[in-house]
mmCIF file of N, CA and C in Angstrom:
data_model
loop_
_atom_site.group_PDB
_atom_site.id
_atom_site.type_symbol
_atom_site.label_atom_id
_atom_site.label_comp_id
_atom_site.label_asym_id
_atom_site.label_seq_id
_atom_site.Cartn_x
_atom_site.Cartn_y
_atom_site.Cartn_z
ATOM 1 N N UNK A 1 -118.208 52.001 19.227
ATOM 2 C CA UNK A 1 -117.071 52.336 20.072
ATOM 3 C C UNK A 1 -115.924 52.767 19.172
ATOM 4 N N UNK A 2 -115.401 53.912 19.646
ATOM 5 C CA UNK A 2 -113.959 54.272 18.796
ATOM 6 C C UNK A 2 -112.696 54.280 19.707
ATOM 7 N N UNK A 3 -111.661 54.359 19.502
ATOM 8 C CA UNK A 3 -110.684 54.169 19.936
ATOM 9 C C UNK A 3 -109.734 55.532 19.849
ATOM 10 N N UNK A 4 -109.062 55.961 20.881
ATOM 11 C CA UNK A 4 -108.298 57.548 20.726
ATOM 12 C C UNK A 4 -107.168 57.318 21.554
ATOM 13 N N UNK A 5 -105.893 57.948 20.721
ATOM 14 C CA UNK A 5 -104.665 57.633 21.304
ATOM 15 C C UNK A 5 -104.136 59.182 21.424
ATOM 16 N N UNK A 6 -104.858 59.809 21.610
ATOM 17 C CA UNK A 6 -104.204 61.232 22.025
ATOM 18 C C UNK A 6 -105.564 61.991 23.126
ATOM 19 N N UNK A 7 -106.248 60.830 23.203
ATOM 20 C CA UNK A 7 -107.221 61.586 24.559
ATOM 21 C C UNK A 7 -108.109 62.512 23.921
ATOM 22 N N UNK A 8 -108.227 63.104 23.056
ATOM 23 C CA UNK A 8 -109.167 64.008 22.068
ATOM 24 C C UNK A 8 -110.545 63.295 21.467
ATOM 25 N N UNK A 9 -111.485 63.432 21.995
ATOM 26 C CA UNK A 9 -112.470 63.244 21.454
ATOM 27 C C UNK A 9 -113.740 64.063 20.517
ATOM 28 N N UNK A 10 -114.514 63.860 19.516
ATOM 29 C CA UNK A 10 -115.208 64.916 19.368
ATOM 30 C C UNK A 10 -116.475 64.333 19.649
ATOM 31 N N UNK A 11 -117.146 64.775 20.287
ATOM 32 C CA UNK A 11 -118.587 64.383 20.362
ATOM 33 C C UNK A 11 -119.957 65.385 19.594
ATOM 34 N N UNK A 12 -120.356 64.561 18.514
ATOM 35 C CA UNK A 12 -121.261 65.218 17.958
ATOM 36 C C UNK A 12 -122.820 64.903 18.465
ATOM 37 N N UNK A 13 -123.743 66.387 18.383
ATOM 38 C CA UNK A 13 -124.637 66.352 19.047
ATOM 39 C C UNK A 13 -126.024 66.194 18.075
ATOM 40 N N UNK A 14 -126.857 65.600 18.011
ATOM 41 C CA UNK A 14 -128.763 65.977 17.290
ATOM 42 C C UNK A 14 -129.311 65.888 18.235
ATOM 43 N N UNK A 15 -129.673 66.818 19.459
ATOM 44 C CA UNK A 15 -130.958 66.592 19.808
ATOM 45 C C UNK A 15 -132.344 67.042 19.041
ATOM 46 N N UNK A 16 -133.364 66.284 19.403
ATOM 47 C CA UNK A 16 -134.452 67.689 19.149
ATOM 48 C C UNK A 16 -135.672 67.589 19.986
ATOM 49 N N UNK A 17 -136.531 68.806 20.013
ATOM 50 C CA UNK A 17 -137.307 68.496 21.119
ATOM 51 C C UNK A 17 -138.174 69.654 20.756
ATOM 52 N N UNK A 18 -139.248 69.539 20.715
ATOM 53 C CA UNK A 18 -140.527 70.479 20.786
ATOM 54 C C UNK A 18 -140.324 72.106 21.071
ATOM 55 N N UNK A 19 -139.784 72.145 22.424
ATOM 56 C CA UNK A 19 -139.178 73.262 22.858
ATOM 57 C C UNK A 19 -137.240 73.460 22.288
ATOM 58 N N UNK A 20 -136.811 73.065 21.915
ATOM 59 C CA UNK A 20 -135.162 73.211 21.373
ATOM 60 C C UNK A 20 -134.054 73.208 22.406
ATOM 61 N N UNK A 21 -133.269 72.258 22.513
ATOM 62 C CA UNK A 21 -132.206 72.319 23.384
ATOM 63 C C UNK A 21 -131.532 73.574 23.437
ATOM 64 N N UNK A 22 -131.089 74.030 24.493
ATOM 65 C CA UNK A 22 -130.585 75.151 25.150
ATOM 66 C C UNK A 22 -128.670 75.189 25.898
ATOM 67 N N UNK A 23 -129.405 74.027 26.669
ATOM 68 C CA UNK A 23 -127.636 74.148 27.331
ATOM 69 C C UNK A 23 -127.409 72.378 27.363
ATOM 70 N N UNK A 24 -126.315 71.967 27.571
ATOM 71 C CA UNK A 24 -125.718 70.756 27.700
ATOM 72 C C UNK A 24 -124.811 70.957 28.493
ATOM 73 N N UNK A 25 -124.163 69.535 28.602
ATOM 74 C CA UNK A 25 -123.074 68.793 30.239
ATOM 75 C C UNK A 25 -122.691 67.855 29.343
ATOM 76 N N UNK A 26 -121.777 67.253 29.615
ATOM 77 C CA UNK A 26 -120.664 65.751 29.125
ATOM 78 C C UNK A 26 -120.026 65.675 30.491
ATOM 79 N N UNK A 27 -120.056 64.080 30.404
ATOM 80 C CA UNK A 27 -119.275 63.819 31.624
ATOM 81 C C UNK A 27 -118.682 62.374 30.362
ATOM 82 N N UNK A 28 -117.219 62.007 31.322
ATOM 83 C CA UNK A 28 -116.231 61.025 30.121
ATOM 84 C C UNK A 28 -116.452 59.980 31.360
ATOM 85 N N UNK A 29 -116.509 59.659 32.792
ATOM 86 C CA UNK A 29 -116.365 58.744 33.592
ATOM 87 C C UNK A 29 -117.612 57.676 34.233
ATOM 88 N N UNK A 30 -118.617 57.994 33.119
ATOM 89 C CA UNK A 30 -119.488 57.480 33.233
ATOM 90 C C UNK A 30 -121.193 58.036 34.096
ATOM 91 N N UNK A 31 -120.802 59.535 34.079
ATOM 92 C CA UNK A 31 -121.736 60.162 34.908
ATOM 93 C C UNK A 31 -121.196 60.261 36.736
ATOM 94 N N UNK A 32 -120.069 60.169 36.983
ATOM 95 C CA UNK A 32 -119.564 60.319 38.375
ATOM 96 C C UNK A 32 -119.313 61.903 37.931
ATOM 97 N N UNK A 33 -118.372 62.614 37.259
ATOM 98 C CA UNK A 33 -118.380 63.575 37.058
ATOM 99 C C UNK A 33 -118.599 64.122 35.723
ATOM 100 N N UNK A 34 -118.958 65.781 35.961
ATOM 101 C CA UNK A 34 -120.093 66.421 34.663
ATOM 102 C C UNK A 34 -119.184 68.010 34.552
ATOM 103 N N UNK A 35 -118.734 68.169 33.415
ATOM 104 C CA UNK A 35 -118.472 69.543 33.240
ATOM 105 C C UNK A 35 -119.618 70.515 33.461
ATOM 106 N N UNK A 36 -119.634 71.813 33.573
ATOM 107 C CA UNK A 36 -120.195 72.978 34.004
ATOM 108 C C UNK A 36 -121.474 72.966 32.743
ATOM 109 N N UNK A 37 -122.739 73.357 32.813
ATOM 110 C CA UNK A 37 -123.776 73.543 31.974
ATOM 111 C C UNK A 37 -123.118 74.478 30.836
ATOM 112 N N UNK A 38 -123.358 74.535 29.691
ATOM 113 C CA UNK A 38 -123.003 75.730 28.825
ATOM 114 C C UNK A 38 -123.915 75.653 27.972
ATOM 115 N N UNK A 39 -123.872 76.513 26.540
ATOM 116 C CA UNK A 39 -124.998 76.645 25.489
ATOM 117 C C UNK A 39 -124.769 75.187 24.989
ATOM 118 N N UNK A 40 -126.181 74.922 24.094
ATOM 119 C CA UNK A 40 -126.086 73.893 23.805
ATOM 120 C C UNK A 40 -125.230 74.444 21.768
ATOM 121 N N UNK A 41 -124.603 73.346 22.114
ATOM 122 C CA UNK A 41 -123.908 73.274 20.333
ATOM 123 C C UNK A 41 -123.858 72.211 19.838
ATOM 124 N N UNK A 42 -124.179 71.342 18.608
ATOM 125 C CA UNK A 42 -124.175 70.011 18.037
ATOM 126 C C UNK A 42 -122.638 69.635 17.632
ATOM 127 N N UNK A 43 -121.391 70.227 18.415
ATOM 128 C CA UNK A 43 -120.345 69.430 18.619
ATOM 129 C C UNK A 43 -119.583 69.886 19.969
ATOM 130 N N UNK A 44 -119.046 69.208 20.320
ATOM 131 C CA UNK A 44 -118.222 69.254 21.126
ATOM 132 C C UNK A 44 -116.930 68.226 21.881
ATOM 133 N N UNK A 45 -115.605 69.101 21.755
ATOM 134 C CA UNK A 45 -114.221 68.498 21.925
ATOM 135 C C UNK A 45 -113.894 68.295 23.126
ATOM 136 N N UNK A 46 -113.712 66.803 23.542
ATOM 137 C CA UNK A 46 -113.264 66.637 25.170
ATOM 138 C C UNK A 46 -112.013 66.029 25.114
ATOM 139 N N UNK A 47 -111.233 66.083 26.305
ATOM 140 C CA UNK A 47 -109.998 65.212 26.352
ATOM 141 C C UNK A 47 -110.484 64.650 27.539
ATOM 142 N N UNK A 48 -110.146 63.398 27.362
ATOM 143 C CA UNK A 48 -110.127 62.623 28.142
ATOM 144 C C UNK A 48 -109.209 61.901 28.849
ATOM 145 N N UNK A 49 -109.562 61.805 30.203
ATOM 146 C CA UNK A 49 -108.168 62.057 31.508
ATOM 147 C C UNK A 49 -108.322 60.556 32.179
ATOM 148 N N UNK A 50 -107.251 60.173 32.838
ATOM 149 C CA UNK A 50 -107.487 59.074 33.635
ATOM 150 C C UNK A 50 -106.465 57.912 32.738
ATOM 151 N N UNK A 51 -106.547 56.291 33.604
ATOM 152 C CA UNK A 51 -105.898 56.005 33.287
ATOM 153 C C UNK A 51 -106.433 55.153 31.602
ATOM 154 N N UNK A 52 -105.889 54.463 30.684
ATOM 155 C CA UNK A 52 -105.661 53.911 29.641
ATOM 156 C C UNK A 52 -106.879 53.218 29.991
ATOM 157 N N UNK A 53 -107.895 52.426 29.343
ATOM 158 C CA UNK A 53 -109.331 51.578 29.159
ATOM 159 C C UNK A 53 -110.541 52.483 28.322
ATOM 160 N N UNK A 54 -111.649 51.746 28.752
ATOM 161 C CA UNK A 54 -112.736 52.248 28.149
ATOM 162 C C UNK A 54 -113.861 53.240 28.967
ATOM 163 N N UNK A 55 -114.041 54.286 28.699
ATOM 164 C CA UNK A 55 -114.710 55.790 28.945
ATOM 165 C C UNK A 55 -115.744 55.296 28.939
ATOM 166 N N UNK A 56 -116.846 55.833 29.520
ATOM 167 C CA UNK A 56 -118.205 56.018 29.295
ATOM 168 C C UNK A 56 -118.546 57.318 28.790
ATOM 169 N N UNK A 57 -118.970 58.181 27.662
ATOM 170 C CA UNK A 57 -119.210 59.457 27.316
ATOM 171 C C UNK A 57 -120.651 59.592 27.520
ATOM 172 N N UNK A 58 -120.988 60.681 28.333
ATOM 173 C CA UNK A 58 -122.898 60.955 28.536
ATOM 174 C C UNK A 58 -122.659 62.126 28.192
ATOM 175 N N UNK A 59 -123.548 62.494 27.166
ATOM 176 C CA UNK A 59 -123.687 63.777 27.392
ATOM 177 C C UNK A 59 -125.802 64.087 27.677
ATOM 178 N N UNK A 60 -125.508 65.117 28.330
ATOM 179 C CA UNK A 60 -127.043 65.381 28.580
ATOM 180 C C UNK A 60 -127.414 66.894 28.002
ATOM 181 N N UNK A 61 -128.839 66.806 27.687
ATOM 182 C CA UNK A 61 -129.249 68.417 26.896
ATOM 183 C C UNK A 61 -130.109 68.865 27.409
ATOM 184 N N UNK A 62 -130.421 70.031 28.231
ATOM 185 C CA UNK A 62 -132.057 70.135 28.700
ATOM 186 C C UNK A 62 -132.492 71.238 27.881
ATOM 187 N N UNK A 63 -133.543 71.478 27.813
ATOM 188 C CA UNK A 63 -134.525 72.289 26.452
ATOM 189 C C UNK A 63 -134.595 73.958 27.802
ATOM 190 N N UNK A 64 -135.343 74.500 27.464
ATOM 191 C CA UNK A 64 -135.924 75.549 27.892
ATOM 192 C C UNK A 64 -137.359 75.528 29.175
ATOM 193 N N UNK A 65 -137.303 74.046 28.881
ATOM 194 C CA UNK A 65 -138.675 73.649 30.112
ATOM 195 C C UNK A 65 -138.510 73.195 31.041
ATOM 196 N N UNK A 66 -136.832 73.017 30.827
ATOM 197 C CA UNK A 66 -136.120 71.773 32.182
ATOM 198 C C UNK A 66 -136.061 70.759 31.812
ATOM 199 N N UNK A 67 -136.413 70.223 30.474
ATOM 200 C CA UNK A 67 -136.413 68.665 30.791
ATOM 201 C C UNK A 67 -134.874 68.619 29.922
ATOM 202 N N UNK A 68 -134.371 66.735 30.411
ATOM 203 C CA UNK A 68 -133.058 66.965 30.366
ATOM 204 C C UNK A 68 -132.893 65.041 29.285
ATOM 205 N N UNK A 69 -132.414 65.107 28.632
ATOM 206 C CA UNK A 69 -132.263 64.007 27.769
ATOM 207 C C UNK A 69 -130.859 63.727 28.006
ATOM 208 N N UNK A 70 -130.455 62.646 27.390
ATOM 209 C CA UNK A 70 -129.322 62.234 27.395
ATOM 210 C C UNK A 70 -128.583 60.844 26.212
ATOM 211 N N UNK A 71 -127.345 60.504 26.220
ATOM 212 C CA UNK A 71 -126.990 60.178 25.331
ATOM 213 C C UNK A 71 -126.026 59.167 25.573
ATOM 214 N N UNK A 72 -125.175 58.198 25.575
ATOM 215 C CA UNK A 72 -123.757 58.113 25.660
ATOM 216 C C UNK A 72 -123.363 56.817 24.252
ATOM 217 N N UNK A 73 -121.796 56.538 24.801
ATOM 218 C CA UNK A 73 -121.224 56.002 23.971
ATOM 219 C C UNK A 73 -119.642 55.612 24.817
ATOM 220 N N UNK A 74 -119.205 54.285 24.113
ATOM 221 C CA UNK A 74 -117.859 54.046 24.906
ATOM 222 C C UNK A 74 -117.103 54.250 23.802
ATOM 223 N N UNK A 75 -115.962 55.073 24.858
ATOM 224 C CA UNK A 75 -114.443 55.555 24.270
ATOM 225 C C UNK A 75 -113.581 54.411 24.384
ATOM 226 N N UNK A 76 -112.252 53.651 23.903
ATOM 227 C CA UNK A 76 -111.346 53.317 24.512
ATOM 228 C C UNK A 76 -110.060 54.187 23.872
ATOM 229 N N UNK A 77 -109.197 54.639 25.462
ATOM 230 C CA UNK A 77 -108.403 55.297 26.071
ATOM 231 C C UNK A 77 -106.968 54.628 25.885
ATOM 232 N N UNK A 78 -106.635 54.661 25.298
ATOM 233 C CA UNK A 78 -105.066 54.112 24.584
ATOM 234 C C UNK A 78 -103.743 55.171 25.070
ATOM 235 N N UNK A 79 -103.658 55.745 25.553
ATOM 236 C CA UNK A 79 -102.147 56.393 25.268
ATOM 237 C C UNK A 79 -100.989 56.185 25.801
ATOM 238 N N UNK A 80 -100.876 54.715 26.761
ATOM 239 C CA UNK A 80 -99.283 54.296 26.574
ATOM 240 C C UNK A 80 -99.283 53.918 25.658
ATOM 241 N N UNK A 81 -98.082 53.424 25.087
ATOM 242 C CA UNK A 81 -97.477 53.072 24.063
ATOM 243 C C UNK A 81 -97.266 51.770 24.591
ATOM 244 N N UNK A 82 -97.280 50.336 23.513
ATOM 245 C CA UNK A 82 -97.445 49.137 23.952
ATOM 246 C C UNK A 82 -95.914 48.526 24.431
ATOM 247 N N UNK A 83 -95.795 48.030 25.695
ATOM 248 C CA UNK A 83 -94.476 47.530 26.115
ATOM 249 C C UNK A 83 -93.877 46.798 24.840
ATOM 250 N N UNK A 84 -92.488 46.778 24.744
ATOM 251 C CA UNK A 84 -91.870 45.910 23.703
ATOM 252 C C UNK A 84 -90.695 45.097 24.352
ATOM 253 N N UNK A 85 -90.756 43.614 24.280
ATOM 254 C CA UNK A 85 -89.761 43.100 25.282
ATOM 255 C C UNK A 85 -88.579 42.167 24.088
ATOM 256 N N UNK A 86 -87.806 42.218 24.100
ATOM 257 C CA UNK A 86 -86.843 41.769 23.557
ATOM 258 C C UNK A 86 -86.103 40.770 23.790
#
């Protein structure tokens, strides 16, 4: 688990697979929602939205045959700044 105080994440990718990954998806909310399919690339930069806690990151890869793998990892989501009481 890593920790990000500006919402920027990078997510690095290895799949591999007989046939070769093609396109990928990331979703940051735990698989409720999934950005749009695109080429597959072994990195990729998300910001992450919502309120301050811990993310679920999935990302999924499907090859050229359809089949679809997947991955994740927890974010925690920091960007208030910690109350200071005096």
């Amino acid at each position: 688990m890593c920790t990000t105080t500006t919402g920027s994440v990078t997510v690095n990718l290895s799949f591999t697979d007989a046939v070769g990954p093609v396109r990928m998806r990331t979703s940051f909310d735990g698989g409720k929602t999934w950005t749009a399919w695109e080429p597959y690339a072994t990195k990729k930069i998300l910001t992450l939205g919502g309120a301050d806690g811990l993310k679920t990151v999935i990302a999924q890869v499907a090859d050229a045959a359809g089949n679809v793998g997947s991955a994740s990892d927890t974010v925690k989501l920091a960007l208030a700044p910690p109350a200071i009481v005096v």
